[in-house]
mmCIF file of C-alpha atoms in Angstrom:
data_model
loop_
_atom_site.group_PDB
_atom_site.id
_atom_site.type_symbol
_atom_site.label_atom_id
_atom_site.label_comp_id
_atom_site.label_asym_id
_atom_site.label_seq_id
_atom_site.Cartn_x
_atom_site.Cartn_y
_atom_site.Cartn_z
ATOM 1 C CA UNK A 1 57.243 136.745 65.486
ATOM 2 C CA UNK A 2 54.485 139.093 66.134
ATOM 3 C CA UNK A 3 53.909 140.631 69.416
ATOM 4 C CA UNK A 4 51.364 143.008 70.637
ATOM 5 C CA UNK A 5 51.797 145.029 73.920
ATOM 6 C CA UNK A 6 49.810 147.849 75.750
ATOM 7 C CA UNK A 7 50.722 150.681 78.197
ATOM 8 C CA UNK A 8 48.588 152.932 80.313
ATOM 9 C CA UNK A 9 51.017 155.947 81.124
ATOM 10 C CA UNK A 10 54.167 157.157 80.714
ATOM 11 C CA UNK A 11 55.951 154.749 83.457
ATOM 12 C CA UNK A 12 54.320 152.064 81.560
ATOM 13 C CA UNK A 13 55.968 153.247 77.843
ATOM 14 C CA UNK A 14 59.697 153.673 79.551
ATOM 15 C CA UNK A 15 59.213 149.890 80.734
ATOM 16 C CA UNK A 16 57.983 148.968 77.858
ATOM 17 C CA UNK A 17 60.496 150.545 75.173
ATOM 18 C CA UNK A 18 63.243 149.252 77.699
ATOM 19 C CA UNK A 19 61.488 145.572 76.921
ATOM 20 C CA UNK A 20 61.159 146.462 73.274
ATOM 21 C CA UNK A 21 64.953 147.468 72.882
ATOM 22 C CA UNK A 22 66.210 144.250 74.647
ATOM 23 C CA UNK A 23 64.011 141.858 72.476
ATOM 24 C CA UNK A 24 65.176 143.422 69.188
ATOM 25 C CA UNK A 25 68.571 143.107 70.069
ATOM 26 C CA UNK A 26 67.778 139.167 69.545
ATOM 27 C CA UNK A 27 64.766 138.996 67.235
ATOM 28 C CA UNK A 28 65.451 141.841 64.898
ATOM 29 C CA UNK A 29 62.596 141.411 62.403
ATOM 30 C CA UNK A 30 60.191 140.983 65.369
ATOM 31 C CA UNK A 31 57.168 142.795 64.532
ATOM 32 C CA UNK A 32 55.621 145.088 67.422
ATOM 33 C CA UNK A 33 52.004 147.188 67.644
ATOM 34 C CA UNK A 34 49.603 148.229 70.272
ATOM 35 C CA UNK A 35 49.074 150.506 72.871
ATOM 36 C CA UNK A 36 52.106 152.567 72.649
ATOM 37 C CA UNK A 37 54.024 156.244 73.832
ATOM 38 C CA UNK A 38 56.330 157.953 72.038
ATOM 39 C CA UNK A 39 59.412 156.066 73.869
ATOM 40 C CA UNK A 40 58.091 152.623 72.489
ATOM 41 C CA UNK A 41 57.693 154.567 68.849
ATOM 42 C CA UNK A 42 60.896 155.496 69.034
ATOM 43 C CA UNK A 43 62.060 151.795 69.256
ATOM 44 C CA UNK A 44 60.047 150.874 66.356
ATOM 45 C CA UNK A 45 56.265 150.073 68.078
ATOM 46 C CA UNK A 46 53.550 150.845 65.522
ATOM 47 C CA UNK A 47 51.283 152.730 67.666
ATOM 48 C CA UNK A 48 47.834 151.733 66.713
ATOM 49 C CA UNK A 49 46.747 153.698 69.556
ATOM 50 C CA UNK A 50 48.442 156.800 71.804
ATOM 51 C CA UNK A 51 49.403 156.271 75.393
ATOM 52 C CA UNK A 52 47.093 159.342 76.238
ATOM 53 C CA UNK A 53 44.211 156.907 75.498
ATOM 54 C CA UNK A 54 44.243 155.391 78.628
ATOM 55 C CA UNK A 55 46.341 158.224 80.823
ATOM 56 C CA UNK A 56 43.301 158.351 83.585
ATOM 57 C CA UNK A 57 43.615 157.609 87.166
ATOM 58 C CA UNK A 58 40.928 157.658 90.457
ATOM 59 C CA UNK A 59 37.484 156.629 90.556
ATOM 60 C CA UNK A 60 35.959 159.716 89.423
ATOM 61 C CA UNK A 61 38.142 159.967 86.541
ATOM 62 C CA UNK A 62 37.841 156.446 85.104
ATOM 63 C CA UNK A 63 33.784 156.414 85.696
ATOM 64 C CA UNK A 64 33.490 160.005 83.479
ATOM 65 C CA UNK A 65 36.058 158.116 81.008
ATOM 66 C CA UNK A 66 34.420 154.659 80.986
ATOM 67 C CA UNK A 67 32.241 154.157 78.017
ATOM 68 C CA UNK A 68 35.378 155.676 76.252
ATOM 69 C CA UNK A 69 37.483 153.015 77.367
ATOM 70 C CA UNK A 70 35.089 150.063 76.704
ATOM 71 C CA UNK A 71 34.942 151.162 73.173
ATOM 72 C CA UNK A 72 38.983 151.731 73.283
ATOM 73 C CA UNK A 73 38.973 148.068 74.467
ATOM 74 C CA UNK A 74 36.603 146.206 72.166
ATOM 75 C CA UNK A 75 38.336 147.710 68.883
ATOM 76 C CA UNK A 76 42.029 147.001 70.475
ATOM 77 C CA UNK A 77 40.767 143.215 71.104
ATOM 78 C CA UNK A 78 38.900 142.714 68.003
ATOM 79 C CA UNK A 79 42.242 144.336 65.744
ATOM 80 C CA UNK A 80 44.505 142.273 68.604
ATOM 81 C CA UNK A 81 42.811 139.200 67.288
ATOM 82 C CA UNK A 82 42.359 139.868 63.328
ATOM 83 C CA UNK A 83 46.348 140.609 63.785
ATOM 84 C CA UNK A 84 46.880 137.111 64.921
ATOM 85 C CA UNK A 85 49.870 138.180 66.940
ATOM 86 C CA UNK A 86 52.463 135.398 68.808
ATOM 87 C CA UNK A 87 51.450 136.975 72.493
ATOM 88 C CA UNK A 88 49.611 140.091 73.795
ATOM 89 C CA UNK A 89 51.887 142.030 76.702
ATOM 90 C CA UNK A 90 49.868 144.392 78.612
ATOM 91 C CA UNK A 91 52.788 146.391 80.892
ATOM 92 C CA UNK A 92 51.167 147.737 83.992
ATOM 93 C CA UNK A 93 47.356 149.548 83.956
ATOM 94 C CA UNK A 94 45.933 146.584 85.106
ATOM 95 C CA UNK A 95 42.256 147.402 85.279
ATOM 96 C CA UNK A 96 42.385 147.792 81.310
ATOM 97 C CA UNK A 97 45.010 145.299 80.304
ATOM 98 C CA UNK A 98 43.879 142.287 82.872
ATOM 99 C CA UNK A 99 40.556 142.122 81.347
ATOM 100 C CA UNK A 100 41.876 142.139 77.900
ATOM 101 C CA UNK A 101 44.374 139.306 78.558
ATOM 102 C CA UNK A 102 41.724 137.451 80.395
ATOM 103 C CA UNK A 103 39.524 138.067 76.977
ATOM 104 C CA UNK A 104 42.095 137.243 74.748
ATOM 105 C CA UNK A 105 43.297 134.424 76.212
ATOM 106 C CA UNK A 106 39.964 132.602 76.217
ATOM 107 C CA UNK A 107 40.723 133.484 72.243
ATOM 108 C CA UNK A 108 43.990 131.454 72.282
ATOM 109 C CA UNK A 109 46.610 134.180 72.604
ATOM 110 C CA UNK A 110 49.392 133.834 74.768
ATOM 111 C CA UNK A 111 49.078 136.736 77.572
ATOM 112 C CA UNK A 112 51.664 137.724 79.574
ATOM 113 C CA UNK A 113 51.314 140.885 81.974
ATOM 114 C CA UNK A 114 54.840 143.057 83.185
ATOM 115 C CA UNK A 115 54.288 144.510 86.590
ATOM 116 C CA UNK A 116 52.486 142.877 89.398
ATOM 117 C CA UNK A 117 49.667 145.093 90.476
ATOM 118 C CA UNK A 118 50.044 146.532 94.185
ATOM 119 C CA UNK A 119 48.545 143.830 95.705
ATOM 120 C CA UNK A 120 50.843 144.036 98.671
ATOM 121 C CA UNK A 121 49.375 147.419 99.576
ATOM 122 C CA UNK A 122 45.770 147.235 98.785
ATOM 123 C CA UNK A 123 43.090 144.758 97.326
ATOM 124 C CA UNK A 124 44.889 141.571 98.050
ATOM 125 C CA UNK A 125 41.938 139.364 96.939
ATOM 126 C CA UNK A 126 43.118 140.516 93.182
ATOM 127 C CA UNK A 127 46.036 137.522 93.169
ATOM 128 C CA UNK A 128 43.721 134.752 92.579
ATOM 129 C CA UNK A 129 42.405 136.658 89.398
ATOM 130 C CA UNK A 130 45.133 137.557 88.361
ATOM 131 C CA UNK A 131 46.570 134.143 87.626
ATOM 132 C CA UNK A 132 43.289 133.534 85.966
ATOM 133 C CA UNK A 133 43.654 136.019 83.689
ATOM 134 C CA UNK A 134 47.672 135.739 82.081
ATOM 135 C CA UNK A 135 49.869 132.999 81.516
ATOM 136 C CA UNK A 136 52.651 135.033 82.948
ATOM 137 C CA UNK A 137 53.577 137.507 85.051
ATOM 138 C CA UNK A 138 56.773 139.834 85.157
ATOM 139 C CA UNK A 139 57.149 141.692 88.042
ATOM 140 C CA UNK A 140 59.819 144.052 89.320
ATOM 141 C CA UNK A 141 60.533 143.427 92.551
ATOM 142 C CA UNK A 142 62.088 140.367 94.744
ATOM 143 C CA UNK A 143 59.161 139.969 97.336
ATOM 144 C CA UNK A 144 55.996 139.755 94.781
ATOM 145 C CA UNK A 145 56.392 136.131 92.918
ATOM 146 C CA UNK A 146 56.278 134.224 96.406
ATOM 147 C CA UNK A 147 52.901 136.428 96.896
ATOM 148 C CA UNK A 148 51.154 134.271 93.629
ATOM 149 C CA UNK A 149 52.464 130.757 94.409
ATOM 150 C CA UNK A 150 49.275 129.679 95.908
ATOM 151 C CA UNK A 151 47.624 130.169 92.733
ATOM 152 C CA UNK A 152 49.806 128.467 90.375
ATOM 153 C CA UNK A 153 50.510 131.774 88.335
ATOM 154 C CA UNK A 154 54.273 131.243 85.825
ATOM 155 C CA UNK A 155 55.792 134.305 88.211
ATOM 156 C CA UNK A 156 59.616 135.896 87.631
ATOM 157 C CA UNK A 157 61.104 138.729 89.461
ATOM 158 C CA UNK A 158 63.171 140.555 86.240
ATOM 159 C CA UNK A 159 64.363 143.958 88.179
ATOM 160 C CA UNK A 160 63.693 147.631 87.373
ATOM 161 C CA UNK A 161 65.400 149.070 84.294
ATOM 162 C CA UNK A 162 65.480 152.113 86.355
ATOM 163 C CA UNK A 163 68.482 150.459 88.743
ATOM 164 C CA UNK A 164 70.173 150.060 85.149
ATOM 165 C CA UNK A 165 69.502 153.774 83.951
ATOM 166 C CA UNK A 166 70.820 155.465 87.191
ATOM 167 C CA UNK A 167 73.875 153.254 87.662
ATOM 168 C CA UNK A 168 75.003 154.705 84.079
ATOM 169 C CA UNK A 169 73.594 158.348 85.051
ATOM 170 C CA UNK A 170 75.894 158.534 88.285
ATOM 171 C CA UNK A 171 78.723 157.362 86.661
ATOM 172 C CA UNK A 172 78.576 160.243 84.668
ATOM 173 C CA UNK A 173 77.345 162.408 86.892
ATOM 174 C CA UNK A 174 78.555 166.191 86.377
ATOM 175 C CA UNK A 175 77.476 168.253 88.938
ATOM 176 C CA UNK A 176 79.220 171.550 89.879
ATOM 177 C CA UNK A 177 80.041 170.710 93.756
ATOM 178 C CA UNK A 178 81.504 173.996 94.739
ATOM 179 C CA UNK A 179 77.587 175.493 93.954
ATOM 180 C CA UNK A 180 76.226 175.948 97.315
ATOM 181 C CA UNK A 181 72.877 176.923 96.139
ATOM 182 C CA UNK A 182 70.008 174.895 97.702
ATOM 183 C CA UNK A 183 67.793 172.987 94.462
ATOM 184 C CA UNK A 184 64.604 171.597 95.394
ATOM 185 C CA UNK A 185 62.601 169.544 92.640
ATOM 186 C CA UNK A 186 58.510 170.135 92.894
ATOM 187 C CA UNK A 187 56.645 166.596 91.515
ATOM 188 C CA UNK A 188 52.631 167.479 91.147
ATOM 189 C CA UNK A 189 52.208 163.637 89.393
ATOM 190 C CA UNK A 190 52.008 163.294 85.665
ATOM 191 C CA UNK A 191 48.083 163.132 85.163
ATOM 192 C CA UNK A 192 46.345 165.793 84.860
ATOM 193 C CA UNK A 193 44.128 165.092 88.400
ATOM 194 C CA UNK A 194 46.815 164.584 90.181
ATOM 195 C CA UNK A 195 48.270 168.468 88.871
ATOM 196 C CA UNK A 196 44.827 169.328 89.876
ATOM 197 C CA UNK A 197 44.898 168.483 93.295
ATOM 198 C CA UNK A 198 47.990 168.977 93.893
ATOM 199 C CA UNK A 199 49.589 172.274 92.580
ATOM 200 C CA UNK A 200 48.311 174.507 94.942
ATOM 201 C CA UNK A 201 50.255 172.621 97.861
ATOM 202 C CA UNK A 202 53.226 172.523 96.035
ATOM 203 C CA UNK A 203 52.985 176.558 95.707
ATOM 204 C CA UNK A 204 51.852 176.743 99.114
ATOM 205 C CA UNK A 205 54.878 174.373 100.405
ATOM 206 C CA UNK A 206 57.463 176.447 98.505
ATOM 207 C CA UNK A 207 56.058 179.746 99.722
ATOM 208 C CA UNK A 208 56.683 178.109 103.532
ATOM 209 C CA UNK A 209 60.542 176.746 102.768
ATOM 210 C CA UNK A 210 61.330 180.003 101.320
ATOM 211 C CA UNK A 211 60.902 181.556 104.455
ATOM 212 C CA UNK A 212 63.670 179.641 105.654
ATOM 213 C CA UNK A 213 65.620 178.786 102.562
ATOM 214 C CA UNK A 214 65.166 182.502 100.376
ATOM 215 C CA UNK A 215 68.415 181.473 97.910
ATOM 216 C CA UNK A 216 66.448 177.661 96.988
ATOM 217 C CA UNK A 217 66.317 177.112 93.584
ATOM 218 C CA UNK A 218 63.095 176.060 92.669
ATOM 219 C CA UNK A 219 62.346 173.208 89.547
ATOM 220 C CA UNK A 220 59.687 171.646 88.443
ATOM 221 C CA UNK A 221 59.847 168.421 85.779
ATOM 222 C CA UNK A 222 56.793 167.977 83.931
ATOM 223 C CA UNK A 223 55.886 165.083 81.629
ATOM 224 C CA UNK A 224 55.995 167.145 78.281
ATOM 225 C CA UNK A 225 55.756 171.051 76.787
ATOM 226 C CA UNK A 226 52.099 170.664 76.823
ATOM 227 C CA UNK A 227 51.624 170.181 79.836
ATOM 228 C CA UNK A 228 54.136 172.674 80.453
ATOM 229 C CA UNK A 229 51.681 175.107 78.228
ATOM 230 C CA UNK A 230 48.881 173.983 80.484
ATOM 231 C CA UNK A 231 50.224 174.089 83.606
ATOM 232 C CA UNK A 232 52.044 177.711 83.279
ATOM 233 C CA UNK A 233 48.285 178.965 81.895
ATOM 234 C CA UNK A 234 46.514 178.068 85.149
ATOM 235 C CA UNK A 235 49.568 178.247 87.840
ATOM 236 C CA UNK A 236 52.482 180.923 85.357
ATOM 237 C CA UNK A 237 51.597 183.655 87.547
ATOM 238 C CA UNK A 238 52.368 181.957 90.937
ATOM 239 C CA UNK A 239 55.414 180.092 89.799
ATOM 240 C CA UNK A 240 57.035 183.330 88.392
ATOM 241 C CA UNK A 241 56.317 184.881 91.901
ATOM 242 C CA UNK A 242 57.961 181.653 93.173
ATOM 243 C CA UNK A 243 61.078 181.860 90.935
ATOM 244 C CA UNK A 244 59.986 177.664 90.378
ATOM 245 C CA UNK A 245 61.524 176.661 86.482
ATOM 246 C CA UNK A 246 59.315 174.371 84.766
ATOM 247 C CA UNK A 247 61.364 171.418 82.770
ATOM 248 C CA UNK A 248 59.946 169.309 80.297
ATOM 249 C CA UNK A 249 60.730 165.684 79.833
ATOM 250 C CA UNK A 250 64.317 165.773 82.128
ATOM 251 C CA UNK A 251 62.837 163.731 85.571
ATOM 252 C CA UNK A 252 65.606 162.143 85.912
ATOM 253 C CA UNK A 253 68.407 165.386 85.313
ATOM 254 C CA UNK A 254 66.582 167.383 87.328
ATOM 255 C CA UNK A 255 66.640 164.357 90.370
ATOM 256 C CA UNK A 256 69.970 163.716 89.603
ATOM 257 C CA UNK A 257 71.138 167.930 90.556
ATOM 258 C CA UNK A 258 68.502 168.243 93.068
ATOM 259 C CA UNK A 259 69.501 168.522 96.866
ATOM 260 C CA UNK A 260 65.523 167.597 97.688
ATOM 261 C CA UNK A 261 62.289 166.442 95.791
ATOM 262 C CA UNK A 262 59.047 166.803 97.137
ATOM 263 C CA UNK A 263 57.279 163.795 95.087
ATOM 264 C CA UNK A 264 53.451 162.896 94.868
ATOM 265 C CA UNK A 265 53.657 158.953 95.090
ATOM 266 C CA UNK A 266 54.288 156.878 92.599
ATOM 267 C CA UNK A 267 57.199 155.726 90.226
ATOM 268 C CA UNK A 268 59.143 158.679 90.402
ATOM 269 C CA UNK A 269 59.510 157.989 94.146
ATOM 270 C CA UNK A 270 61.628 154.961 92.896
ATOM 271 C CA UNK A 271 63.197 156.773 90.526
ATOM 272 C CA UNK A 272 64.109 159.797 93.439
ATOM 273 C CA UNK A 273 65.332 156.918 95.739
ATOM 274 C CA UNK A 274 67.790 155.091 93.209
ATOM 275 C CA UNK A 275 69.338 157.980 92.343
ATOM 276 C CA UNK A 276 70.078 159.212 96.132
ATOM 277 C CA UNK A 277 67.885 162.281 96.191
ATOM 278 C CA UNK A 278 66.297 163.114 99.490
ATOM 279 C CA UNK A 279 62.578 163.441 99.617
ATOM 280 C CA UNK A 280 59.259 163.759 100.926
ATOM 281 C CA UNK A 281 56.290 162.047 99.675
ATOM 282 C CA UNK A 282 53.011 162.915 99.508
ATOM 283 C CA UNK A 283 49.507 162.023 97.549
ATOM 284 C CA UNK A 284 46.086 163.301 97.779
ATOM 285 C CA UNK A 285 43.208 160.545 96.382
ATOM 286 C CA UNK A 286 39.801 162.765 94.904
ATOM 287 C CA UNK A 287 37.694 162.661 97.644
ATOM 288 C CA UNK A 288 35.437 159.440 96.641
ATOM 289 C CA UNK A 289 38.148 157.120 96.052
ATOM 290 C CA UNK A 290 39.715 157.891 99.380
ATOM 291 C CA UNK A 291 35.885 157.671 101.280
ATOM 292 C CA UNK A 292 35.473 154.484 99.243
ATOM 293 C CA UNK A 293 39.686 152.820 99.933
ATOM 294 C CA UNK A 294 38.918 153.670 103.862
ATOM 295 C CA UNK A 295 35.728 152.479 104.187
ATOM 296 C CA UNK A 296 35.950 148.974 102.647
ATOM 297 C CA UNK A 297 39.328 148.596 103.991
ATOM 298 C CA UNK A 298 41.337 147.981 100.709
ATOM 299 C CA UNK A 299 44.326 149.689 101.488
ATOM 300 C CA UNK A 300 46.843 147.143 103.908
ATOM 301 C CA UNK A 301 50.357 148.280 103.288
ATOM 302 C CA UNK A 302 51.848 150.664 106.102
ATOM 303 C CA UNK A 303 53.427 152.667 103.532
ATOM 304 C CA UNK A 304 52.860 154.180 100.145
ATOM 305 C CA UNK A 305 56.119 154.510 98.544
ATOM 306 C CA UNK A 306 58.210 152.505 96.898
ATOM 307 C CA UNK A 307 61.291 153.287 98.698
ATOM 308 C CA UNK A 308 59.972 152.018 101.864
ATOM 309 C CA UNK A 309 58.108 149.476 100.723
ATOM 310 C CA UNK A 310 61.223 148.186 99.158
ATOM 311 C CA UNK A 311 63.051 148.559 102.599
ATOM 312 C CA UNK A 312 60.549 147.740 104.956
ATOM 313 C CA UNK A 313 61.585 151.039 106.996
ATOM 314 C CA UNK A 314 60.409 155.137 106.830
ATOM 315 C CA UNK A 315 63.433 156.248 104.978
ATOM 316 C CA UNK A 316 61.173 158.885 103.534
ATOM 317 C CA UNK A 317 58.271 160.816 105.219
ATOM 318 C CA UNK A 318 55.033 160.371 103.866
ATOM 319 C CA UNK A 319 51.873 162.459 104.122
ATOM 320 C CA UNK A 320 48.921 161.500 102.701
ATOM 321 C CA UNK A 321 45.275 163.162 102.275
ATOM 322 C CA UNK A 322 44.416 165.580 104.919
ATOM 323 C CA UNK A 323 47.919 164.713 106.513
ATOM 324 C CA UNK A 324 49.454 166.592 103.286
ATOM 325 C CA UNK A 325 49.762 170.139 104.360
ATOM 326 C CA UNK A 326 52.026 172.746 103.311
ATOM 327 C CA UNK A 327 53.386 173.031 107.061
ATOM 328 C CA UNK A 328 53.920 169.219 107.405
ATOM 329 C CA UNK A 329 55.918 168.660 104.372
ATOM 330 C CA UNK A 330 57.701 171.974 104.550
ATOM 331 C CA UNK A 331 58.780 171.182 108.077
ATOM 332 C CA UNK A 332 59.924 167.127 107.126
ATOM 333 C CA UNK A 333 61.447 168.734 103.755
ATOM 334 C CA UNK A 334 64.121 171.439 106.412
ATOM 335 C CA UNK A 335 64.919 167.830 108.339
ATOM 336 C CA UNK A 336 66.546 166.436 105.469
ATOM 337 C CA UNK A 337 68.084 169.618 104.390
ATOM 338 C CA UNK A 338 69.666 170.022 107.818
ATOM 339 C CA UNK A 339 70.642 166.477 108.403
ATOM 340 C CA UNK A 340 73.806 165.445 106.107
ATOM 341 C CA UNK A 341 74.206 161.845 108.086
ATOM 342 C CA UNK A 342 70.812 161.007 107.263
ATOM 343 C CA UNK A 343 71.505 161.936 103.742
ATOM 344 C CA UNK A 344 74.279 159.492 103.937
ATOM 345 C CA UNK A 345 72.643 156.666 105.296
ATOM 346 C CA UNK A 346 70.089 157.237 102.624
ATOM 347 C CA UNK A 347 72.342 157.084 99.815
ATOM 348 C CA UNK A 348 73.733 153.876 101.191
ATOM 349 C CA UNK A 349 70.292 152.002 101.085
ATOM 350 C CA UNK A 350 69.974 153.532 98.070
ATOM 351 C CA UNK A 351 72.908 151.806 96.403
ATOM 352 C CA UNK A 352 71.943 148.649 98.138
ATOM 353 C CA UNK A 353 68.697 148.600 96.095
ATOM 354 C CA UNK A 354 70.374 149.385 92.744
ATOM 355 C CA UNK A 355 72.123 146.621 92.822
ATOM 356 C CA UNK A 356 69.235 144.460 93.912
ATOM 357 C CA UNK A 357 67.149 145.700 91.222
ATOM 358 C CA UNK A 358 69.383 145.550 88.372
ATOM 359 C CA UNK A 359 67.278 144.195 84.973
ATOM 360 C CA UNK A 360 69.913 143.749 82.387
ATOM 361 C CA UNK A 361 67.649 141.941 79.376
ATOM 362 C CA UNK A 362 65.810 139.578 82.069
ATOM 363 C CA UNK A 363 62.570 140.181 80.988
ATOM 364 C CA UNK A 364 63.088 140.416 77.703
ATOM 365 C CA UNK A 365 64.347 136.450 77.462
ATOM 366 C CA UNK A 366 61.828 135.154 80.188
ATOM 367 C CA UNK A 367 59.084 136.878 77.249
ATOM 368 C CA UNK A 368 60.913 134.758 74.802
ATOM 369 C CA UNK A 369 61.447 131.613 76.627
ATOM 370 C CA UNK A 370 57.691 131.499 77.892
ATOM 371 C CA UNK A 371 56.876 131.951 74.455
ATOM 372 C CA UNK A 372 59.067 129.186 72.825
ATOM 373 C CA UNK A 373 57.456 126.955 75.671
ATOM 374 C CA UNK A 374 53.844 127.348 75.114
#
C-alpha cells in the first residue's frame, strides 16, 4: 500500500507522524512520501518536499509567496499522480491541500483530509466545498462531524494525539515542588510573521510583570535552533536585559514546569490547556487580513482559542489586535498568578477534556477502513 500525505507546519507534521506511527504498527511495509517535517522523517516518510515549503500564514504572506506555491503544487500533483499512490492525505493547511485533493480526486485518487478547517469560527460557507473536494474527513474534535452532515461528507471525530501525549507526560511529571520561583513561558507563534508582530509585546509584557513579579523566571520555546539563531540576532539584546531563556524544540517541557504561558493563538493553546498550565491568549492578524476578516464579516466564533472553544466558556482571557497590549495581558496574566482556586478549577476542565479527546490509533484504522471500502 502506497500512501501519500502533506503537511503545512509543524502542528501539521506532529499529527501526521502520530498517524504515520499508528498505521505502521499494522501495515509495516506501507510505503509513505509527500509533504513531510522532520517528525514524519523520523517515522520513515520520504520527504519529497520540506515542511518549510508551505510554513506561510496571513494574506500578505501567502500573496508575496503565491506563484511559489502554485509551482510547489503542480509538481507535488503531477509526481502525486506518476506515483500512483493508494490515497493522498493532506493533514491540515487547507487552502493548499483542499485544492489538491479536489484535483486529484477528479484523477481517481482516494483523498482524505485530517483536521476540519475552522469553519465553526470563520468562513462557514467553506463546508459545502469541502465535501466536494475529499472523500473523507478526520477531524479532532466531538462537535465538527454533525457541522458536515448536510452535505453528505464520510465525517469521524478521531481525538487529539495531544490528550494521549500529556496523559503520559503528567504521569511522569518531575517537577521540584518546594521551588517557589515564579516561571512564565513567552509563545511569539512559530512562523516567522507571527515572531514579527509579536515579539516586541512579549518584551514589552515581561518588562510590565516584572515590576510586580522581579524573581519570574522567564522562558521562551521556539520551534528550532534556527530560529533560535534568528530570533536572538534581532531581539538577544532585549531578552538578555529580560533574563527570558530561549528553548528550542521542548513546547511541551517548558508548559509542563511553567506556572503561566502567555500564548499567541493557535495549537499550542490546546496543548497549554491539556496540560493544566494557566494562560493568556493573544494574536495580532497583519493589518490587511484583519481590515479584510472584519469587513466581510468572516469571523463568527466568540472566541479564538481552542480551550474555550472546546468548553464553550472564557476559561482563558483573550486579547486580540489592538485589544493586545502589554498592560492588558500583563494585568489578566497577575489574575491567574494570584488566584490558586481558579487554577484549580482550570485544571479540572482540563482533565475533563483529556479524556474526551483521547486518540489512541482511531484515525489511523478509520484511514484504513475507508480505504479497504472504496
Amino acid at each position: 500500500m502506497r500512501l501519500v500525505i502533506s503537511v503545512g507546519e509543524s502542528s501539521g507534521d506532529y499529527l501526521a507522524a502520530h498517524l504515520v506511527k499508528q498505521l505502521k504498527n499494522t501495515h509495516p511495509n506501507l510505503e509513505i512520501a509527500g509533504i513531510a517535517g522532520p517528525l514524519m522523517v523520523e517515522q520513515g516518510v520520504s520527504a519529497w518536499f520540506d515542511v518549510n515549503e508551505l510554513n506561510v500564514m496571513g494574506l500578505q504572506e501567502v500573496l508575496s509567496h503565491l506563484p511559489r506555491l502554485m509551482r510547489l503544487r503542480k509538481n507535488f500533483r503531477q509526481r502525486i499522480l506518476d506515483w500512483q499512490p493508494d490515497a493522498f492525505i493532506g493533514v491540515d493547511a487547507p487552502d493548499f491541500n483542499l485544492g489538491l485533493a479536489r484535483s486529484l480526486r477528479k484523477q481517481g485518487v482516494l483523498s482524505f483530509h485530517y483536521v476540519s478547517p475552522s469553519i465553526w469560527a470563520w468562513r462557514a460557507k467553506r463546508a459545502k466545498k469541502i465535501a466536494r473536494s475529499v472523500d473523507g474527513l478526520l477531524t479532532l474534535f466531538p462537535f465538527e462531524p454533525p457541522l458536515y452532515e448536510p452535505y453528505g461528507l464520510k465525517t469521524r471525530s478521531v481525538g487529539h494525539p495531544l490528550a494521549d501525549d500529556i496523559d503520559q507526560a503528567l504521569q511522569t511529571r518531575d517537577k521540584d515542588l518546594s521551588d517557589q520561583t515564579t516561571s512564565i513561558a513567552l509563545l511569539p507563534g512559530s512562523r516567522s510573521g507571527e515572531i514579527e508582530r509579536h515579539m516586541t509585546l512579549l518584551l514589552d509584557t515581561a518588562s510590565k510583570i516584572q515590576q510586580t513579579k522581579p524573581q519570574a523566571h522567564w522562558v521562551m520555546p521556539v520551534v528550532s535552533v534556527a530560529q533560535q539563531a534568528q530570533i536572538n540576532s534581532r531581539w538577544g539584546q532585549q531578552l538578555n536585559h529580560l533574563n527570558i531563556r530561549l528553548v528550542p524544540g521542548e513546547t511541551q517541557s517548558v508548559l509542563l514546569d511553567a506556572d503561566l504561558a502567555i500564548t499567541a493563538s493557535g495549537t499550542v493553546t490546546l496543548e497549554a490547556f491539556l496540560l493544566g498550565c494557566p494562560q493568556v491568549v493573544y494574536y495580532r492578524l497583519a493589518p490587511t487580513t484583519h481590515w479584510l476578516a472584519t469587513k466581510l464579516n468572516l469571523v463568527k466564533s466568540q472566541w479564538v482559542s481552542l480551550p474555550n472553544i472546546l468548553t464553550q466558556t472564557e476559561c482563558v482571557p483573550e486579547y486580540i489586535q489592538q485589544d493586545a497590549t502589554p498592560e492588558a495581558i500583563s494585568e489578566a496574566a497577575l489574575g491567574w498568578l494570584n488566584s490558586p482556586e481558579r487554577i484549580q478549577n482550570y485544571r479540572g476542565l482540563a482533565k475533563q477534556m483529556r479524556e474526551t479527546l483521547r486518540a489512541g490509533d482511531h484515525a489511523a484504522r478509520t484511514i484504513i477502513e475507508w480505504i479497504q471500502s472504496a
